[in-house]
């Protein structure tokens, strides 16, 4: 899937020792890569689809767990990557879920938000909880508003109310 680089970084390191780097030429890594490729080549189409959806869900959850994010990733960007991975044409998907293609395009480009009813449809189609889609929207909105409100920092204090 084509996700922004900042959500693919594993700060704990993939080798479990806390290092972000790994020697991709190491014998163990080469063997592991070969085993993964072998297993992947033997998967059914259904298994590949299930794995693609699971990978998308895990990326979404990883994004939600990031305390701060320099760059917001919209729910639409996650949906676009998933549709691309599964080779589902946008027009076909829009018609299937009852959206105008222009509205889907706005959603995929981050110009429109995912509604609760759409999140429920996505949950039914992809088996990714509606709450995940909506939490991404809420996280991004709070991030955006937090940046705007920083200018008013120090304006609101409980002590002012208690006087």
PDB file of C-alpha atoms in Angstrom:
ATOM      1  CA  UNK A   1       0.000   0.000   0.000  1.00  0.00           C
ATOM      2  CA  UNK A   2       1.140   3.522  -0.623  1.00  0.00           C
ATOM      3  CA  UNK A   3       1.086   5.068   2.820  1.00  0.00           C
ATOM      4  CA  UNK A   4       3.019   8.169   3.834  1.00  0.00           C
ATOM      5  CA  UNK A   5       6.494   7.276   5.084  1.00  0.00           C
ATOM      6  CA  UNK A   6       5.917   8.675   8.551  1.00  0.00           C
ATOM      7  CA  UNK A   7       3.431   5.958   9.483  1.00  0.00           C
ATOM      8  CA  UNK A   8       5.644   3.105   8.365  1.00  0.00           C
ATOM      9  CA  UNK A   9       8.555   3.920  10.671  1.00  0.00           C
ATOM     10  CA  UNK A  10       8.960   1.362  13.421  1.00  0.00           C
ATOM     11  CA  UNK A  11      10.695   3.286  16.181  1.00  0.00           C
ATOM     12  CA  UNK A  12      11.268   0.122  18.205  1.00  0.00           C
ATOM     13  CA  UNK A  13      13.156  -1.419  15.355  1.00  0.00           C
ATOM     14  CA  UNK A  14      12.207  -4.513  13.425  1.00  0.00           C
ATOM     15  CA  UNK A  15      14.932  -6.587  14.982  1.00  0.00           C
ATOM     16  CA  UNK A  16      13.614  -6.143  18.517  1.00  0.00           C
ATOM     17  CA  UNK A  17      16.738  -4.479  19.899  1.00  0.00           C
ATOM     18  CA  UNK A  18      15.501  -0.918  19.543  1.00  0.00           C
ATOM     19  CA  UNK A  19      17.477  -0.062  16.446  1.00  0.00           C
ATOM     20  CA  UNK A  20      15.706   1.499  13.469  1.00  0.00           C
ATOM     21  CA  UNK A  21      18.186  -0.023  11.059  1.00  0.00           C
ATOM     22  CA  UNK A  22      18.698  -3.569   9.963  1.00  0.00           C
ATOM     23  CA  UNK A  23      21.252  -5.206   7.714  1.00  0.00           C
ATOM     24  CA  UNK A  24      19.100  -6.328   4.779  1.00  0.00           C
ATOM     25  CA  UNK A  25      22.043  -8.284   3.420  1.00  0.00           C
ATOM     26  CA  UNK A  26      22.416 -10.390   6.572  1.00  0.00           C
ATOM     27  CA  UNK A  27      21.923 -14.107   5.956  1.00  0.00           C
ATOM     28  CA  UNK A  28      19.035 -14.317   8.456  1.00  0.00           C
ATOM     29  CA  UNK A  29      17.212 -11.443   6.781  1.00  0.00           C
ATOM     30  CA  UNK A  30      17.650 -12.935   3.304  1.00  0.00           C
ATOM     31  CA  UNK A  31      16.299 -16.287   4.526  1.00  0.00           C
ATOM     32  CA  UNK A  32      13.348 -14.581   6.197  1.00  0.00           C
ATOM     33  CA  UNK A  33      12.554 -12.600   3.049  1.00  0.00           C
ATOM     34  CA  UNK A  34      12.661 -15.803   0.957  1.00  0.00           C
ATOM     35  CA  UNK A  35      10.359 -17.619   3.397  1.00  0.00           C
ATOM     36  CA  UNK A  36       7.866 -14.743   3.366  1.00  0.00           C
ATOM     37  CA  UNK A  37       7.888 -14.636  -0.451  1.00  0.00           C
ATOM     38  CA  UNK A  38       7.388 -18.401  -0.614  1.00  0.00           C
ATOM     39  CA  UNK A  39       4.470 -18.304   1.817  1.00  0.00           C
ATOM     40  CA  UNK A  40       2.912 -15.330   0.037  1.00  0.00           C
ATOM     41  CA  UNK A  41       3.065 -17.064  -3.338  1.00  0.00           C
ATOM     42  CA  UNK A  42       1.022 -19.953  -1.941  1.00  0.00           C
ATOM     43  CA  UNK A  43      -1.793 -17.805  -0.549  1.00  0.00           C
ATOM     44  CA  UNK A  44      -5.247 -17.898  -2.091  1.00  0.00           C
ATOM     45  CA  UNK A  45      -6.783 -14.720  -3.480  1.00  0.00           C
ATOM     46  CA  UNK A  46      -9.062 -14.570  -0.431  1.00  0.00           C
ATOM     47  CA  UNK A  47      -6.064 -14.820   1.923  1.00  0.00           C
ATOM     48  CA  UNK A  48      -4.260 -12.037   0.052  1.00  0.00           C
ATOM     49  CA  UNK A  49      -7.318  -9.800   0.337  1.00  0.00           C
ATOM     50  CA  UNK A  50      -7.695 -10.570   4.051  1.00  0.00           C
ATOM     51  CA  UNK A  51      -4.010  -9.811   4.611  1.00  0.00           C
ATOM     52  CA  UNK A  52      -4.267  -6.514   2.712  1.00  0.00           C
ATOM     53  CA  UNK A  53      -7.210  -5.453   4.842  1.00  0.00           C
ATOM     54  CA  UNK A  54      -5.464  -6.529   8.045  1.00  0.00           C
ATOM     55  CA  UNK A  55      -2.344  -4.585   7.045  1.00  0.00           C
ATOM     56  CA  UNK A  56      -4.477  -1.488   6.405  1.00  0.00           C
ATOM     57  CA  UNK A  57      -6.186  -1.862   9.776  1.00  0.00           C
ATOM     58  CA  UNK A  58      -2.855  -2.235  11.581  1.00  0.00           C
ATOM     59  CA  UNK A  59      -1.483   0.888   9.859  1.00  0.00           C
ATOM     60  CA  UNK A  60      -4.587   2.805  10.903  1.00  0.00           C
ATOM     61  CA  UNK A  61      -4.225   1.640  14.501  1.00  0.00           C
ATOM     62  CA  UNK A  62      -0.512   2.500  14.501  1.00  0.00           C
ATOM     63  CA  UNK A  63      -1.369   5.984  13.262  1.00  0.00           C
ATOM     64  CA  UNK A  64      -3.919   6.409  16.042  1.00  0.00           C
ATOM     65  CA  UNK A  65      -1.366   5.355  18.663  1.00  0.00           C
ATOM     66  CA  UNK A  66       1.120   8.015  17.618  1.00  0.00           C
ATOM     67  CA  UNK A  67       0.967  10.699  20.296  1.00  0.00           C
ATOM     68  CA  UNK A  68       1.828  13.456  17.886  1.00  0.00           C
ATOM     69  CA  UNK A  69       2.066  13.502  14.179  1.00  0.00           C
ATOM     70  CA  UNK A  70       3.768  16.197  12.181  1.00  0.00           C
ATOM     71  CA  UNK A  71       1.532  15.408   9.250  1.00  0.00           C
ATOM     72  CA  UNK A  72      -2.054  14.243   9.477  1.00  0.00           C
ATOM     73  CA  UNK A  73      -3.110  11.242   7.437  1.00  0.00           C
ATOM     74  CA  UNK A  74      -6.786  11.391   6.546  1.00  0.00           C
ATOM     75  CA  UNK A  75      -9.210   8.509   6.666  1.00  0.00           C
ATOM     76  CA  UNK A  76      -9.622   9.107   2.960  1.00  0.00           C
ATOM     77  CA  UNK A  77      -5.910   8.482   2.386  1.00  0.00           C
ATOM     78  CA  UNK A  78      -6.203   5.149   4.183  1.00  0.00           C
ATOM     79  CA  UNK A  79      -9.296   4.285   2.143  1.00  0.00           C
ATOM     80  CA  UNK A  80      -7.586   5.287  -1.112  1.00  0.00           C
ATOM     81  CA  UNK A  81      -4.584   3.089  -0.328  1.00  0.00           C
ATOM     82  CA  UNK A  82      -6.892   0.174   0.477  1.00  0.00           C
ATOM     83  CA  UNK A  83      -8.911   0.587  -2.721  1.00  0.00           C
ATOM     84  CA  UNK A  84      -5.685   0.788  -4.731  1.00  0.00           C
ATOM     85  CA  UNK A  85      -4.279  -2.314  -3.030  1.00  0.00           C
ATOM     86  CA  UNK A  86      -7.448  -4.268  -3.769  1.00  0.00           C
ATOM     87  CA  UNK A  87      -7.711  -2.850  -7.323  1.00  0.00           C
ATOM     88  CA  UNK A  88     -11.228  -1.531  -6.726  1.00  0.00           C
ATOM     89  CA  UNK A  89     -12.021   1.319  -9.140  1.00  0.00           C
ATOM     90  CA  UNK A  90     -13.232   4.501  -7.464  1.00  0.00           C
ATOM     91  CA  UNK A  91     -16.310   4.866  -9.678  1.00  0.00           C
ATOM     92  CA  UNK A  92     -17.392   1.312  -8.952  1.00  0.00           C
ATOM     93  CA  UNK A  93     -16.845   1.782  -5.203  1.00  0.00           C
ATOM     94  CA  UNK A  94     -18.711   5.115  -5.205  1.00  0.00           C
ATOM     95  CA  UNK A  95     -21.697   3.546  -6.957  1.00  0.00           C
ATOM     96  CA  UNK A  96     -21.649   0.565  -4.611  1.00  0.00           C
ATOM     97  CA  UNK A  97     -21.822   2.693  -1.462  1.00  0.00           C
ATOM     98  CA  UNK A  98     -24.196   5.290  -2.928  1.00  0.00           C
ATOM     99  CA  UNK A  99     -21.796   8.222  -3.289  1.00  0.00           C
ATOM    100  CA  UNK A 100     -21.295  10.522  -6.242  1.00  0.00           C
ATOM    101  CA  UNK A 101     -17.844   9.933  -7.752  1.00  0.00           C
ATOM    102  CA  UNK A 102     -16.969  13.580  -7.063  1.00  0.00           C
ATOM    103  CA  UNK A 103     -17.801  13.142  -3.371  1.00  0.00           C
ATOM    104  CA  UNK A 104     -15.653  10.014  -3.179  1.00  0.00           C
ATOM    105  CA  UNK A 105     -12.838  11.865  -4.913  1.00  0.00           C
ATOM    106  CA  UNK A 106     -13.094  14.685  -2.355  1.00  0.00           C
ATOM    107  CA  UNK A 107     -13.027  12.116   0.433  1.00  0.00           C
ATOM    108  CA  UNK A 108     -10.000  10.276  -0.943  1.00  0.00           C
ATOM    109  CA  UNK A 109      -8.102  13.541  -1.394  1.00  0.00           C
ATOM    110  CA  UNK A 110      -8.814  14.666   2.179  1.00  0.00           C
ATOM    111  CA  UNK A 111     -11.192  17.484   1.238  1.00  0.00           C
ATOM    112  CA  UNK A 112     -14.168  15.718   2.763  1.00  0.00           C
ATOM    113  CA  UNK A 113     -14.554  13.764   6.000  1.00  0.00           C
ATOM    114  CA  UNK A 114     -15.919  10.285   6.563  1.00  0.00           C
ATOM    115  CA  UNK A 115     -19.373  10.441   8.135  1.00  0.00           C
ATOM    116  CA  UNK A 116     -20.689   8.020  10.737  1.00  0.00           C
ATOM    117  CA  UNK A 117     -22.970   6.341   8.200  1.00  0.00           C
ATOM    118  CA  UNK A 118     -20.094   5.914   5.735  1.00  0.00           C
ATOM    119  CA  UNK A 119     -17.864   4.578   8.523  1.00  0.00           C
ATOM    120  CA  UNK A 120     -20.511   1.920   9.208  1.00  0.00           C
ATOM    121  CA  UNK A 121     -20.581   0.966   5.515  1.00  0.00           C
ATOM    122  CA  UNK A 122     -16.782   0.708   5.491  1.00  0.00           C
ATOM    123  CA  UNK A 123     -16.958  -1.462   8.613  1.00  0.00           C
ATOM    124  CA  UNK A 124     -19.376  -3.814   6.893  1.00  0.00           C
ATOM    125  CA  UNK A 125     -17.333  -4.002   3.683  1.00  0.00           C
ATOM    126  CA  UNK A 126     -13.801  -4.222   5.073  1.00  0.00           C
ATOM    127  CA  UNK A 127     -14.411  -5.415   8.646  1.00  0.00           C
ATOM    128  CA  UNK A 128     -12.486  -2.411   9.992  1.00  0.00           C
ATOM    129  CA  UNK A 129     -14.413  -0.959  12.934  1.00  0.00           C
ATOM    130  CA  UNK A 130     -16.304   2.260  12.205  1.00  0.00           C
ATOM    131  CA  UNK A 131     -14.736   3.684  15.364  1.00  0.00           C
ATOM    132  CA  UNK A 132     -11.268   3.422  13.810  1.00  0.00           C
ATOM    133  CA  UNK A 133     -12.291   5.475  10.782  1.00  0.00           C
ATOM    134  CA  UNK A 134     -13.977   8.074  13.020  1.00  0.00           C
ATOM    135  CA  UNK A 135     -11.108   8.201  15.535  1.00  0.00           C
ATOM    136  CA  UNK A 136      -8.746   9.100  12.701  1.00  0.00           C
ATOM    137  CA  UNK A 137     -11.081  11.933  11.745  1.00  0.00           C
ATOM    138  CA  UNK A 138     -11.285  13.122  15.367  1.00  0.00           C
ATOM    139  CA  UNK A 139      -7.510  12.907  15.874  1.00  0.00           C
ATOM    140  CA  UNK A 140      -6.867  14.976  12.762  1.00  0.00           C
ATOM    141  CA  UNK A 141      -9.488  17.560  13.688  1.00  0.00           C
ATOM    142  CA  UNK A 142      -8.053  17.945  17.201  1.00  0.00           C
ATOM    143  CA  UNK A 143      -4.539  18.232  15.774  1.00  0.00           C
ATOM    144  CA  UNK A 144      -5.674  20.972  13.415  1.00  0.00           C
ATOM    145  CA  UNK A 145      -7.649  22.884  16.038  1.00  0.00           C
ATOM    146  CA  UNK A 146      -4.896  22.472  18.629  1.00  0.00           C
ATOM    147  CA  UNK A 147      -2.489  24.214  16.272  1.00  0.00           C
ATOM    148  CA  UNK A 148      -4.962  27.074  15.778  1.00  0.00           C
ATOM    149  CA  UNK A 149      -5.681  27.418  19.521  1.00  0.00           C
ATOM    150  CA  UNK A 150      -1.996  27.545  20.464  1.00  0.00           C
ATOM    151  CA  UNK A 151      -2.095  31.248  19.643  1.00  0.00           C
ATOM    152  CA  UNK A 152      -4.547  31.712  22.534  1.00  0.00           C
ATOM    153  CA  UNK A 153      -2.413  29.645  24.908  1.00  0.00           C
ATOM    154  CA  UNK A 154      -2.683  30.825  28.483  1.00  0.00           C
ATOM    155  CA  UNK A 155      -6.004  32.579  27.907  1.00  0.00           C
ATOM    156  CA  UNK A 156      -8.115  30.041  29.753  1.00  0.00           C
ATOM    157  CA  UNK A 157      -7.419  29.172  33.395  1.00  0.00           C
ATOM    158  CA  UNK A 158      -9.463  27.415  36.037  1.00  0.00           C
ATOM    159  CA  UNK A 159      -8.298  29.998  38.564  1.00  0.00           C
ATOM    160  CA  UNK A 160     -10.152  32.721  36.637  1.00  0.00           C
ATOM    161  CA  UNK A 161     -13.392  30.821  37.094  1.00  0.00           C
ATOM    162  CA  UNK A 162     -12.873  30.124  40.764  1.00  0.00           C
ATOM    163  CA  UNK A 163     -12.295  33.765  41.778  1.00  0.00           C
TER     164      UNK A 163
END
